Amino acid sequence: MLTARALAAALKAALTSLNFQIFFFNYTIKALLIYGFYSRLGCCLEAPTVHLPNQGVLIGTYLKMFRTQNLKAYLGIQYAKAPRFAPPEIKMNKWNIVHNASAYGPKCWQKLSKETDKQTIHIQELLMSSNNNQRDVVFDEECLYLNIFIPDGSPGLLGYAVMVWFHGGDYSTGSATDIDPFQMVFKQKVIVVTVAYRLSIMGFFTTGDNEAPGNFGLMDQSAALLWIRKNIAHFGGDAKQITIIGHEAGAVSAGLHLTAGDWSRNAFHKAILMSGNPLTENTVKTFDFYINALDQIADIFGCNHKPTSMLIKCLKRVDAKILMDNIPDVEWGPIIDHGFSNISKGFIEDYPVALFKSGNYHKVPVMIGITDMEDVLQVLDDINTDDNKMSPADFEGFASKIASEDIQKFNQSDLWCSNLHIVIDSINLLYKNEDSLSSNQVLSNFVSFHTDRMYLSPLFLLANYLNADEDVFVYYFNIRPKTEFYNLPPWISVPKYFDQIFIWGVPYMNNNMFINRWNSTDKKISDIVMTLWANFAKASNPTAFNIYLKWNAFSQTNQTYLVINEDFNLKSVTENYKINFWNEYYPKLLDFAVECCASQNKNNKLENLKGFTLLTFSLMVYVF
């Protein structure tokens, strides 16, 4: 018979043996992971590790380009959970033993709303070329991951400045692997964090009430910023030097974080907006835009339209792939969600222009700019003319449609009338739309018309709002790579994405599969541009270190911007009459067109005629 003392001794021995086995198992697993995940180096370096309090140990990887260029990376780190049609859940479980952070996480579900032109696809492949061997396309709802790229060296006393990248893709496509930041990190000694966020219906579905307020993709970004601010010091980063940087929809997102109130308060300290602007027309929508889409979706999946709680429950039961394959073509994106939630404030409380006008935004230094012909490749795909040819009559037809829509928005009364010809005549005069022009000249003028209206005008409108409180640096990208890897007509200058080649150091990347040798000028321009961007992240001034060119902050007394080409010259807003036309003259022209037709007596018409004469004279002064 076993005595109590003998039983206790036996239990103690068994527990000791079990603890040893658990310890040995944990140690062995960790050792194997460390030995196995040293990635591209091809030598026996111990993989980098980071211990995050209350979460666990991360094992990263070393990345290598050529023989001597190394950096550390922690990939596929989950920063939040993604419940369907709900804000992100930021409380994360601890990792068991250690967490392997040597591979990218799955992509967020997405649906391509428009076909991308071949030239842009080629540029996108170049931007992510070093990531291609790790890009097995896996989609998952639990996709809220980020990737951290760190210089291989000492961060110093304060730590590295941090650049947080939000990708583009019109809120319908894209991923955190859309760029390879290797050269920016290696050459400029900054940390770059790339962030995945929910897209399309998964990221921006809304019922216009508390059931699904929308803007979940933007909330994901805020959750990522919270995680970065809390943890980046453990990776050698400076939590007081966080710059959000985005391209296209990512730039719009960065701009919306400026006005996001508590959602993004103290989460970042600077912002870089490239080829995107929250003030651009139709960037932020109201719930009315989505009402028909909700009815369509309910019908497609056999759900009740009302109450919205029943609609949400029904849609949550639909498999993610089936949902994405069958939703109608809808431009999901940011929405004014004021009052939708009874739990928290809206992410976008009002139209961004109203928030910036009222000063209701986070005051931080901002860098903002565009390329010379942003949407030219998309415009060529959209105009639907034979052989991409355009006549002056085609130009006037497109411009008339756009001006009519602008007048209708401008006209607050139920009575629809206007003097559209007044607006069209001014546009024709400004862009010299004449019968004697060749098709390419007309196309070039039309692209300028589109770029000025959708990009140049909002660019300087935002700069005017922001410069009162913090430094704003404005640029205009007007150079494309000298290396021939694309096929564009001579009249096309710098389309969207072509600037990203320089910003992320693509001429220095290992992309021999695409290009044998890069032009030396491309490398020189890339060095300068990377330095400007990194200096802004480090010191809030793009010319603070290691560069010898002038770039003044934009202000009411010094309205200059940097033209990025081989000369890097400053240019004054007063030299570009098109900026004044769209931001000052055009609104008055719309107002005049509406008022003129509403006039009921001859005297008023005479006064309006005098006013029109003065406006036309002013325009002629602008042009000539």
Coordinates of C-alpha atoms in Angstrom, one line a residue:
M1 CA 0.0 0.0 0.0
L2 CA 1.4 3.4 -1.0
T3 CA 1.9 5.8 1.9
A4 CA 1.1 9.5 1.7
R5 CA 4.7 10.4 1.9
A6 CA 5.6 8.0 -0.9
L7 CA 2.8 9.3 -3.1
A8 CA 4.0 12.9 -2.6
A9 CA 7.5 12.0 -3.5
A10 CA 6.3 10.2 -6.7
L11 CA 4.2 13.2 -7.7
K12 CA 7.2 15.5 -7.2
A13 CA 9.4 13.4 -9.3
A14 CA 6.8 13.2 -12.1
L15 CA 6.3 17.0 -12.1
T16 CA 10.0 17.7 -12.1
S17 CA 10.4 15.3 -15.1
L18 CA 7.4 17.0 -16.9
N19 CA 8.8 20.5 -16.3
F20 CA 12.1 19.5 -17.7
Q21 CA 10.5 18.0 -20.7
I22 CA 8.5 21.2 -21.3
F23 CA 11.6 23.3 -20.9
F24 CA 13.6 21.1 -23.2
F25 CA 10.8 21.1 -25.8
N26 CA 10.5 24.9 -25.7
Y27 CA 14.3 25.4 -25.8
T28 CA 14.6 23.0 -28.7
I29 CA 11.8 24.6 -30.7
K30 CA 13.3 28.1 -30.2
A31 CA 16.8 26.9 -31.2
L32 CA 15.4 25.3 -34.3
L33 CA 13.5 28.5 -35.2
I34 CA 16.5 30.7 -34.7
Y35 CA 18.7 28.4 -36.7
G36 CA 16.2 28.1 -39.5
F37 CA 15.0 31.6 -40.1
Y38 CA 18.0 33.6 -41.1
S39 CA 16.5 34.0 -44.7
R40 CA 18.5 35.4 -47.6
L41 CA 21.9 35.7 -46.0
G42 CA 23.1 32.3 -46.8
C43 CA 25.4 32.1 -43.7
C44 CA 25.0 31.1 -40.1
L45 CA 23.8 34.3 -38.5
E46 CA 21.5 34.0 -35.6
A47 CA 18.1 35.4 -36.5
P48 CA 17.2 38.7 -34.8
T49 CA 14.8 38.5 -31.9
V50 CA 12.6 41.0 -30.1
H51 CA 10.7 40.5 -26.8
L52 CA 7.4 42.4 -26.7
P53 CA 6.0 42.8 -23.1
N54 CA 2.7 41.0 -22.6
Q55 CA 2.9 39.4 -26.0
G56 CA 5.9 37.2 -26.4
V57 CA 9.1 36.8 -28.5
L58 CA 9.4 37.6 -32.2
I59 CA 12.0 35.9 -34.4
G60 CA 12.7 37.9 -37.5
T61 CA 15.0 37.5 -40.4
Y62 CA 17.9 39.2 -42.2
L63 CA 17.4 40.4 -45.7
K64 CA 20.3 40.8 -48.1
M65 CA 20.7 42.6 -51.4
F66 CA 24.0 42.1 -53.2
R67 CA 27.0 41.1 -51.0
T68 CA 27.2 43.8 -48.4
Q69 CA 23.7 45.3 -48.0
N70 CA 21.8 43.8 -45.0
L71 CA 18.9 44.8 -42.9
K72 CA 16.6 43.2 -40.3
A73 CA 13.0 42.5 -40.9
Y74 CA 10.0 41.3 -38.8
L75 CA 7.3 40.2 -41.2
G76 CA 3.7 39.2 -40.9
I77 CA 3.1 40.6 -37.3
Q78 CA -0.6 40.7 -36.5
Y79 CA -1.5 44.0 -34.9
A80 CA -5.3 43.4 -34.5
K81 CA -8.1 41.1 -35.3
A82 CA -10.7 41.8 -38.0
P83 CA -14.2 40.9 -37.2
R84 CA -16.4 41.2 -40.2
F85 CA -18.2 44.6 -40.7
A86 CA -16.9 45.8 -37.3
P87 CA -14.0 47.9 -36.0
P88 CA -10.7 46.1 -35.4
E89 CA -10.1 44.3 -32.0
I90 CA -6.8 45.4 -30.7
K91 CA -6.5 43.1 -27.7
M92 CA -4.2 40.3 -28.9
N93 CA -3.5 36.9 -27.3
K94 CA 0.1 36.1 -26.2
W95 CA 2.2 33.9 -28.5
N96 CA 3.0 30.5 -27.4
I97 CA 6.8 30.0 -27.0
V98 CA 8.0 32.3 -29.9
H99 CA 6.4 33.7 -33.0
N100 CA 7.9 33.3 -36.4
A101 CA 8.1 36.7 -38.1
S102 CA 10.1 35.7 -41.2
A103 CA 7.2 35.5 -43.8
Y104 CA 4.5 37.9 -45.0
G105 CA 1.0 37.5 -43.8
P106 CA -2.0 36.8 -46.0
K107 CA -3.5 39.6 -48.2
C108 CA -6.8 41.2 -47.3
W109 CA -9.8 40.2 -49.5
Q110 CA -10.1 42.5 -52.5
K111 CA -11.8 43.0 -55.8
L112 CA -10.4 44.7 -58.8
S113 CA -12.9 47.3 -59.9
K114 CA -10.9 48.5 -63.0
E115 CA -8.4 46.8 -65.2
T116 CA -4.9 48.2 -64.7
D117 CA -2.9 49.3 -67.7
K118 CA 0.2 47.3 -68.7
Q119 CA 2.6 50.2 -68.0
T120 CA 1.4 50.6 -64.4
I121 CA 1.5 46.9 -63.8
H122 CA 5.1 46.8 -64.9
I123 CA 6.0 49.7 -62.6
Q124 CA 4.2 47.9 -59.7
E125 CA 6.2 44.8 -60.4
L126 CA 9.4 46.8 -60.2
L127 CA 8.4 48.4 -56.9
M128 CA 7.9 45.0 -55.3
S129 CA 10.6 43.0 -57.3
S130 CA 12.5 41.8 -54.3
N131 CA 9.4 40.5 -52.7
N132 CA 8.3 38.4 -55.6
N133 CA 9.7 35.2 -54.3
Q134 CA 7.5 35.5 -51.2
R135 CA 4.3 36.6 -52.8
D136 CA 2.2 33.4 -52.8
V137 CA -1.3 35.0 -53.1
V138 CA -3.3 33.9 -50.0
F139 CA -6.4 35.9 -49.0
D140 CA -7.9 35.9 -45.5
E141 CA -10.2 37.9 -43.4
E142 CA -7.7 37.9 -40.6
C143 CA -5.2 40.0 -42.6
L144 CA -4.3 42.8 -40.3
Y145 CA -0.5 42.4 -40.4
L146 CA 2.4 44.7 -40.6
N147 CA 6.0 44.4 -41.7
I148 CA 8.9 46.2 -40.0
F149 CA 12.2 46.8 -41.9
I150 CA 15.1 48.0 -39.7
P151 CA 18.7 49.1 -40.5
D152 CA 21.3 46.6 -39.4
G153 CA 23.2 48.7 -36.9
S154 CA 22.9 50.7 -33.8
P155 CA 19.8 53.0 -33.5
G156 CA 21.7 55.5 -31.3
L157 CA 20.3 57.0 -28.2
L158 CA 17.0 58.3 -29.6
G159 CA 16.3 55.5 -32.1
Y160 CA 15.5 55.5 -35.8
A161 CA 12.8 57.7 -37.3
V162 CA 9.8 55.6 -38.4
M163 CA 8.0 55.8 -41.7
V164 CA 4.6 54.0 -41.7
W165 CA 3.4 53.1 -45.3
F166 CA -0.2 52.9 -46.3
H167 CA -0.6 51.4 -49.8
G168 CA -2.8 52.6 -52.6
G169 CA -5.3 50.8 -54.8
D170 CA -8.5 52.8 -54.6
Y171 CA -9.5 51.0 -51.4
S172 CA -10.3 48.0 -53.5
T173 CA -6.9 46.4 -54.1
G174 CA -3.3 46.5 -52.9
S175 CA -1.3 45.1 -50.0
A176 CA 1.5 45.8 -47.6
T177 CA 4.0 44.1 -50.0
D178 CA 3.3 46.6 -52.8
I179 CA 6.7 48.2 -52.2
D180 CA 10.1 46.9 -51.2
P181 CA 11.6 49.6 -48.8
F182 CA 15.0 47.9 -48.7
Q183 CA 17.0 50.8 -50.2
M184 CA 15.2 53.5 -48.3
V185 CA 16.0 51.6 -45.0
F186 CA 19.5 50.7 -46.0
K187 CA 20.7 54.0 -47.4
Q188 CA 18.8 56.4 -45.2
K189 CA 18.8 54.6 -41.9
V190 CA 15.1 54.8 -41.1
I191 CA 12.6 52.2 -40.1
V192 CA 9.9 51.5 -42.6
V193 CA 6.6 49.8 -41.5
T194 CA 4.2 48.6 -44.2
V195 CA 0.6 48.1 -43.1
A196 CA -2.2 45.9 -44.4
Y197 CA -5.8 47.1 -43.9
R198 CA -9.2 45.8 -45.0
L199 CA -10.4 46.7 -48.5
S200 CA -13.5 46.8 -50.6
I201 CA -16.7 45.6 -48.9
M202 CA -14.7 44.1 -46.0
G203 CA -13.2 47.4 -45.2
F204 CA -15.8 49.9 -46.1
F205 CA -19.3 48.3 -46.0
T206 CA -21.8 50.5 -44.3
T207 CA -25.5 50.4 -43.3
G208 CA -25.5 54.0 -42.2
D209 CA -26.1 53.2 -38.6
N210 CA -24.5 51.5 -35.6
E211 CA -24.8 48.0 -37.2
A212 CA -22.0 48.8 -39.7
P213 CA -20.8 52.4 -39.6
G214 CA -18.1 51.8 -42.2
N215 CA -14.5 53.1 -42.5
F216 CA -13.2 49.9 -41.0
G217 CA -10.1 50.0 -43.2
L218 CA -9.2 53.4 -41.8
M219 CA -9.9 52.2 -38.3
D220 CA -7.4 49.3 -39.0
Q221 CA -4.8 51.9 -39.9
S222 CA -5.4 53.6 -36.6
A223 CA -5.1 50.3 -34.8
A224 CA -1.7 49.7 -36.6
L225 CA -0.5 53.2 -35.5
L226 CA -1.5 52.4 -31.9
W227 CA 0.5 49.1 -32.0
I228 CA 3.5 50.9 -33.6
R229 CA 3.6 53.7 -31.1
K230 CA 3.4 51.2 -28.3
N231 CA 6.0 48.7 -29.5
I232 CA 8.4 50.4 -32.0
A233 CA 11.0 51.3 -29.4
H234 CA 11.6 47.6 -28.9
F235 CA 12.7 47.5 -32.6
G236 CA 15.0 50.5 -32.2
G237 CA 12.5 53.0 -33.4
D238 CA 11.7 56.5 -32.0
A239 CA 8.1 56.5 -30.9
K240 CA 8.2 60.3 -31.1
Q241 CA 9.3 60.4 -34.7
I242 CA 6.5 58.6 -36.6
T243 CA 5.7 59.7 -40.2
I244 CA 2.7 58.4 -42.0
I245 CA 3.3 58.1 -45.7
G246 CA 0.9 57.0 -48.4
H247 CA 0.4 56.9 -52.2
E248 CA -2.9 57.4 -54.0
A249 CA -5.6 55.9 -51.6
G250 CA -2.8 55.6 -49.0
A251 CA -2.2 59.4 -49.3
V252 CA -5.9 60.0 -49.0
S253 CA -5.8 57.9 -45.8
A254 CA -2.9 59.9 -44.4
G255 CA -4.9 63.1 -45.1
L256 CA -8.0 61.6 -43.3
H257 CA -5.9 60.7 -40.3
L258 CA -5.2 64.5 -40.0
T259 CA -8.9 65.1 -39.4
A260 CA -9.7 61.8 -37.5
G261 CA -9.8 63.3 -34.0
D262 CA -9.4 60.7 -31.2
W263 CA -9.0 57.9 -33.7
S264 CA -5.5 59.1 -34.6
R265 CA -4.6 61.6 -31.9
N266 CA -0.9 61.6 -31.0
A267 CA -0.4 58.5 -33.2
F268 CA 1.9 60.2 -35.7
H269 CA 4.0 63.4 -35.9
K270 CA 4.3 64.1 -39.7
A271 CA 2.6 63.1 -42.9
I272 CA 3.6 62.6 -46.5
L273 CA 0.8 62.6 -49.1
M274 CA 1.8 61.4 -52.6
S275 CA -0.6 61.5 -55.5
G276 CA -3.7 61.6 -53.2
N277 CA -5.7 64.2 -51.4
P278 CA -8.8 64.0 -49.2
L279 CA -10.0 67.2 -50.8
T280 CA -10.3 65.7 -54.2
E281 CA -13.8 65.4 -55.6
N282 CA -15.8 62.3 -54.6
T283 CA -13.0 60.9 -52.4
V284 CA -15.2 61.0 -49.4
K285 CA -18.9 60.0 -49.9
T286 CA -22.1 60.2 -48.0
F287 CA -24.4 57.2 -47.2
D288 CA -26.8 58.1 -50.0
F289 CA -24.1 56.9 -52.4
Y290 CA -24.4 53.3 -51.0
I291 CA -28.2 52.9 -50.6
N292 CA -28.8 51.2 -53.9
A293 CA -25.8 49.0 -53.4
L294 CA -27.2 47.7 -50.1
D295 CA -30.4 46.7 -51.8
Q296 CA -28.5 44.9 -54.5
I297 CA -26.4 43.1 -52.0
A298 CA -29.4 42.0 -50.0
D299 CA -31.1 40.6 -53.1
I300 CA -27.9 38.8 -54.3
F301 CA -27.5 36.9 -51.1
G302 CA -31.1 36.5 -50.2
C303 CA -31.0 38.7 -47.1
N304 CA -33.6 40.9 -45.5
H305 CA -33.1 44.5 -46.3
K306 CA -34.5 45.7 -42.9
P307 CA -33.7 45.8 -40.1
T308 CA -30.1 46.3 -40.8
S309 CA -29.2 44.0 -37.9
M310 CA -30.8 41.1 -39.9
L311 CA -28.9 42.1 -43.0
I312 CA -25.6 42.1 -41.2
K313 CA -26.3 38.7 -39.6
C314 CA -27.1 37.3 -43.0
L315 CA -24.0 38.7 -44.7
K316 CA -21.7 37.4 -41.9
R317 CA -22.8 33.9 -42.7
V318 CA -21.7 34.2 -46.3
D319 CA -18.3 32.6 -47.1
A320 CA -15.7 35.3 -47.8
K321 CA -14.7 34.2 -51.3
I322 CA -18.4 33.8 -52.3
L323 CA -19.1 37.3 -51.0
M324 CA -16.2 38.8 -52.9
D325 CA -17.0 37.0 -56.1
N326 CA -20.6 38.1 -56.2
I327 CA -20.8 41.7 -54.9
P328 CA -21.8 44.3 -57.4
D329 CA -19.2 46.8 -58.8
V330 CA -19.3 49.5 -56.1
E331 CA -16.6 52.1 -55.3
W332 CA -16.2 51.2 -51.6
G333 CA -14.2 53.8 -49.7
P334 CA -14.3 56.5 -47.0
I335 CA -17.7 57.8 -45.9
I336 CA -18.9 60.6 -43.6
D337 CA -19.9 58.5 -40.6
H338 CA -20.9 61.2 -38.1
G339 CA -23.6 59.9 -35.7
F340 CA -23.6 56.4 -37.2
S341 CA -22.2 54.7 -34.0
N342 CA -23.6 55.0 -30.6
I343 CA -20.3 53.8 -29.1
S344 CA -17.7 56.1 -30.5
K345 CA -17.3 59.2 -32.6
G346 CA -17.2 58.9 -36.4
F347 CA -13.9 58.6 -38.2
I348 CA -14.9 61.3 -40.7
E349 CA -17.2 63.7 -38.9
D350 CA -17.7 66.0 -41.9
Y351 CA -16.5 66.8 -45.4
P352 CA -12.7 67.1 -45.1
V353 CA -12.8 70.6 -46.6
A354 CA -15.1 71.8 -43.8
L355 CA -12.8 70.2 -41.2
F356 CA -9.7 71.8 -42.6
K357 CA -11.4 75.2 -43.0
S358 CA -12.5 75.2 -39.4
G359 CA -9.0 74.2 -38.2
N360 CA -10.3 70.9 -36.8
Y361 CA -7.3 68.7 -37.6
H362 CA -4.0 67.5 -36.2
K363 CA -1.4 70.1 -36.6
V364 CA 1.8 68.3 -37.9
P365 CA 4.3 69.1 -40.6
V366 CA 3.2 67.8 -44.0
M367 CA 4.8 67.0 -47.4
I368 CA 2.5 66.8 -50.3
G369 CA 2.8 66.5 -54.0
I370 CA 1.7 65.1 -57.4
T371 CA 3.2 64.0 -60.7
D372 CA 2.8 65.9 -63.9
M373 CA 0.2 63.6 -65.6
E374 CA -1.3 61.5 -62.8
D375 CA -4.1 59.6 -64.4
V376 CA -3.0 59.8 -68.1
L377 CA -2.8 56.1 -68.6
Q378 CA -6.2 55.5 -67.0
V379 CA -7.6 58.4 -69.0
L380 CA -6.4 56.8 -72.3
D381 CA -8.2 53.6 -71.3
D382 CA -11.4 55.5 -70.4
I383 CA -12.0 57.9 -73.2
N384 CA -13.2 55.1 -75.5
T385 CA -12.2 56.8 -78.8
D386 CA -10.7 55.0 -81.8
D387 CA -6.9 54.5 -81.5
N388 CA -6.9 56.9 -78.5
K389 CA -7.5 59.9 -80.8
M390 CA -9.3 63.0 -79.6
S391 CA -10.6 65.9 -81.5
P392 CA -11.3 69.4 -80.1
A393 CA -15.1 68.5 -80.3
D394 CA -14.4 65.4 -78.1
F395 CA -12.5 67.6 -75.6
E396 CA -15.4 70.0 -75.5
G397 CA -17.9 67.2 -75.0
F398 CA -16.0 65.7 -72.0
A399 CA -15.5 69.2 -70.5
S400 CA -19.2 70.0 -71.0
K401 CA -20.3 66.9 -69.1
I402 CA -17.9 67.7 -66.2
A403 CA -18.9 71.4 -66.1
S404 CA -22.6 70.5 -66.2
E405 CA -22.2 68.2 -63.2
D406 CA -20.2 71.0 -61.4
I407 CA -23.0 73.6 -62.1
Q408 CA -25.6 71.1 -60.9
K409 CA -23.8 70.6 -57.6
F410 CA -23.3 74.4 -57.3
N411 CA -26.9 75.2 -57.9
Q412 CA -28.8 75.0 -54.6
S413 CA -32.2 75.6 -56.1
D414 CA -34.6 73.0 -57.6
L415 CA -34.7 75.0 -60.8
W416 CA -32.1 73.7 -63.3
C417 CA -30.7 76.3 -65.6
S418 CA -27.3 77.6 -66.5
N419 CA -25.2 79.4 -69.0
L420 CA -23.0 76.4 -69.6
H421 CA -21.4 78.0 -72.6
I422 CA -19.8 80.6 -70.4
V423 CA -17.9 77.9 -68.5
I424 CA -17.0 75.9 -71.6
D425 CA -15.7 79.0 -73.4
S426 CA -13.4 79.7 -70.5
I427 CA -12.1 76.2 -70.4
N428 CA -11.5 76.2 -74.2
L429 CA -9.6 79.5 -73.8
L430 CA -7.5 78.2 -70.9
Y431 CA -6.5 75.0 -72.5
K432 CA -6.3 76.5 -76.0
N433 CA -8.7 73.9 -77.5
E434 CA -8.6 74.9 -81.1
D435 CA -9.6 73.1 -84.4
S436 CA -6.0 73.4 -85.7
L437 CA -4.5 71.2 -83.0
S438 CA -3.4 67.6 -83.7
S439 CA -4.9 64.7 -81.9
N440 CA -1.9 64.3 -79.6
Q441 CA -2.0 68.0 -78.7
V442 CA -5.7 67.7 -77.8
L443 CA -5.1 64.6 -75.7
S444 CA -2.2 66.3 -73.9
N445 CA -4.5 69.4 -73.2
F446 CA -7.3 67.1 -72.0
V447 CA -5.0 65.3 -69.6
S448 CA -3.7 68.7 -68.3
F449 CA -7.4 69.7 -67.8
H450 CA -8.0 66.5 -65.8
T451 CA -4.8 66.7 -63.8
D452 CA -5.3 70.4 -62.9
R453 CA -8.8 69.9 -61.8
M454 CA -8.4 66.7 -59.9
Y455 CA -4.9 67.0 -58.5
L456 CA -3.2 70.4 -58.9
S457 CA -6.2 72.4 -57.6
P458 CA -6.8 70.3 -54.4
L459 CA -3.0 70.2 -53.8
F460 CA -2.7 73.9 -53.3
L461 CA -6.1 74.2 -51.7
L462 CA -4.8 71.8 -49.0
A463 CA -1.5 73.6 -48.7
N464 CA -3.3 76.9 -48.1
Y465 CA -5.3 75.3 -45.3
L466 CA -2.4 73.6 -43.6
N467 CA 0.4 76.2 -43.7
A468 CA -1.1 78.5 -41.0
D469 CA -0.1 76.2 -38.2
E470 CA 2.8 73.9 -39.4
D471 CA 5.4 73.7 -42.2
V472 CA 4.0 72.4 -45.5
F473 CA 6.4 71.3 -48.3
V474 CA 4.9 71.1 -51.7
Y475 CA 6.4 69.3 -54.7
Y476 CA 5.6 68.7 -58.4
F477 CA 7.2 65.6 -59.8
N478 CA 8.2 66.2 -63.4
I479 CA 10.8 63.6 -64.4
R480 CA 10.5 60.0 -65.3
P481 CA 13.2 57.4 -65.5
K482 CA 15.8 57.7 -68.3
T483 CA 16.2 53.9 -68.3
E484 CA 14.0 52.5 -71.0
F485 CA 11.7 49.9 -69.6
Y486 CA 8.4 51.3 -70.7
N487 CA 6.7 52.2 -73.9
L488 CA 4.9 55.6 -73.8
P489 CA 4.1 58.2 -76.5
P490 CA 6.5 61.2 -76.5
W491 CA 3.8 63.6 -75.3
I492 CA 3.2 61.7 -72.0
S493 CA 5.5 63.0 -69.2
V494 CA 5.1 61.5 -65.7
P495 CA 2.2 59.2 -65.0
K496 CA 1.1 58.0 -61.6
Y497 CA 3.6 55.5 -59.9
F498 CA 6.6 56.7 -62.0
D499 CA 7.7 58.9 -59.1
Q500 CA 7.7 55.8 -56.8
I501 CA 10.6 54.4 -58.7
F502 CA 12.9 57.2 -57.3
I503 CA 11.3 57.4 -53.9
W504 CA 11.9 53.7 -53.0
G505 CA 15.4 53.5 -54.7
V506 CA 14.4 51.0 -57.4
P507 CA 17.4 51.9 -59.6
Y508 CA 19.6 50.4 -56.8
M509 CA 17.5 47.2 -56.4
N510 CA 18.4 43.7 -57.5
N511 CA 15.9 43.7 -60.4
N512 CA 18.0 42.1 -63.2
M513 CA 15.0 40.1 -64.2
F514 CA 13.4 43.3 -65.5
I515 CA 16.3 45.6 -66.3
N516 CA 20.0 44.9 -67.0
R517 CA 21.4 48.3 -66.1
W518 CA 20.0 51.5 -64.8
N519 CA 20.9 54.9 -66.1
S520 CA 23.3 56.8 -63.8
T521 CA 20.9 59.8 -63.8
D522 CA 18.1 57.7 -62.4
K523 CA 20.4 56.7 -59.5
K524 CA 21.4 60.3 -58.9
I525 CA 17.8 61.5 -58.8
S526 CA 16.8 58.6 -56.6
D527 CA 19.6 59.4 -54.1
I528 CA 18.4 63.0 -53.8
V529 CA 14.7 62.1 -53.6
M530 CA 15.3 59.4 -50.9
T531 CA 17.4 61.9 -48.9
L532 CA 14.6 64.5 -49.1
W533 CA 11.9 62.1 -47.9
A534 CA 14.1 60.6 -45.1
N535 CA 15.2 64.1 -43.9
F536 CA 11.5 65.1 -43.6
A537 CA 10.9 62.0 -41.5
K538 CA 13.9 62.7 -39.3
A539 CA 13.8 66.4 -38.9
S540 CA 10.5 67.7 -40.4
N541 CA 12.6 69.5 -43.1
P542 CA 13.5 67.8 -46.3
T543 CA 16.8 69.7 -46.8
A544 CA 18.0 69.3 -43.2
F545 CA 21.0 67.0 -43.9
N546 CA 23.3 65.9 -46.6
I547 CA 21.7 67.8 -49.5
Y548 CA 22.4 71.1 -51.2
L549 CA 19.2 72.5 -52.7
K550 CA 16.6 75.0 -51.7
W551 CA 13.1 74.0 -50.7
N552 CA 11.1 76.5 -48.7
A553 CA 8.0 75.7 -46.7
F554 CA 4.9 76.9 -48.4
S555 CA 3.3 79.9 -46.8
Q556 CA 1.0 82.8 -47.6
T557 CA 4.0 85.1 -48.1
N558 CA 6.2 82.5 -49.9
Q559 CA 3.9 80.4 -52.1
T560 CA 6.6 78.3 -53.7
Y561 CA 6.9 74.6 -54.5
L562 CA 9.7 72.3 -55.6
V563 CA 9.7 71.1 -59.2
I564 CA 11.5 67.7 -59.1
N565 CA 13.4 67.2 -62.3
E566 CA 17.1 67.3 -63.1
D567 CA 17.3 70.9 -62.0
F568 CA 15.3 70.8 -58.8
N569 CA 14.0 74.4 -59.1
L570 CA 11.6 76.3 -57.0
K571 CA 8.5 77.7 -58.7
S572 CA 6.0 80.3 -57.6
V573 CA 2.2 79.7 -57.6
T574 CA 1.9 83.0 -59.3
E575 CA 3.7 81.6 -62.3
N576 CA 1.1 78.9 -62.8
Y577 CA -2.2 80.6 -63.8
K578 CA -4.1 77.3 -63.8
I579 CA -3.9 77.0 -60.0
N580 CA -5.5 80.4 -59.7
F581 CA -8.1 79.5 -62.3
W582 CA -9.4 76.4 -60.6
N583 CA -9.2 77.6 -57.0
E584 CA -10.3 81.2 -57.4
Y585 CA -11.8 81.9 -60.9
Y586 CA -13.7 78.7 -61.6
P587 CA -15.9 78.8 -58.5
K588 CA -16.8 82.4 -59.3
L589 CA -17.5 81.3 -62.9
L590 CA -19.9 78.6 -61.7
D591 CA -21.7 81.1 -59.4
F592 CA -22.0 83.6 -62.3
A593 CA -23.3 80.9 -64.7
V594 CA -26.1 80.0 -62.2
E595 CA -26.9 83.6 -61.2
C596 CA -26.9 84.8 -64.8
C597 CA -29.6 82.4 -65.8
A598 CA -31.7 83.1 -62.7
S599 CA -31.8 86.8 -63.4
Q600 CA -35.3 87.9 -64.2
N601 CA -34.9 91.4 -65.5
K602 CA -32.9 93.2 -68.2
N603 CA -30.9 95.3 -65.7
N604 CA -29.7 92.3 -63.9
K605 CA -28.8 90.6 -67.1
L606 CA -26.8 93.7 -68.1
E607 CA -25.0 93.7 -64.8
N608 CA -24.2 90.0 -65.2
L609 CA -23.0 90.7 -68.7
K610 CA -20.6 93.3 -67.3
G611 CA -19.5 90.8 -64.7
F612 CA -18.9 88.1 -67.3
T613 CA -16.8 90.6 -69.3
L614 CA -14.6 91.3 -66.3
L615 CA -14.2 87.6 -65.6
T616 CA -13.3 86.9 -69.2
F617 CA -10.8 89.7 -69.1
S618 CA -9.3 88.3 -65.9
L619 CA -8.9 84.9 -67.5
M620 CA -7.2 86.4 -70.6
V621 CA -4.7 88.0 -68.2
Y622 CA -4.1 84.6 -66.6
V623 CA -3.5 82.9 -69.9
F624 CA -1.6 85.6 -71.8

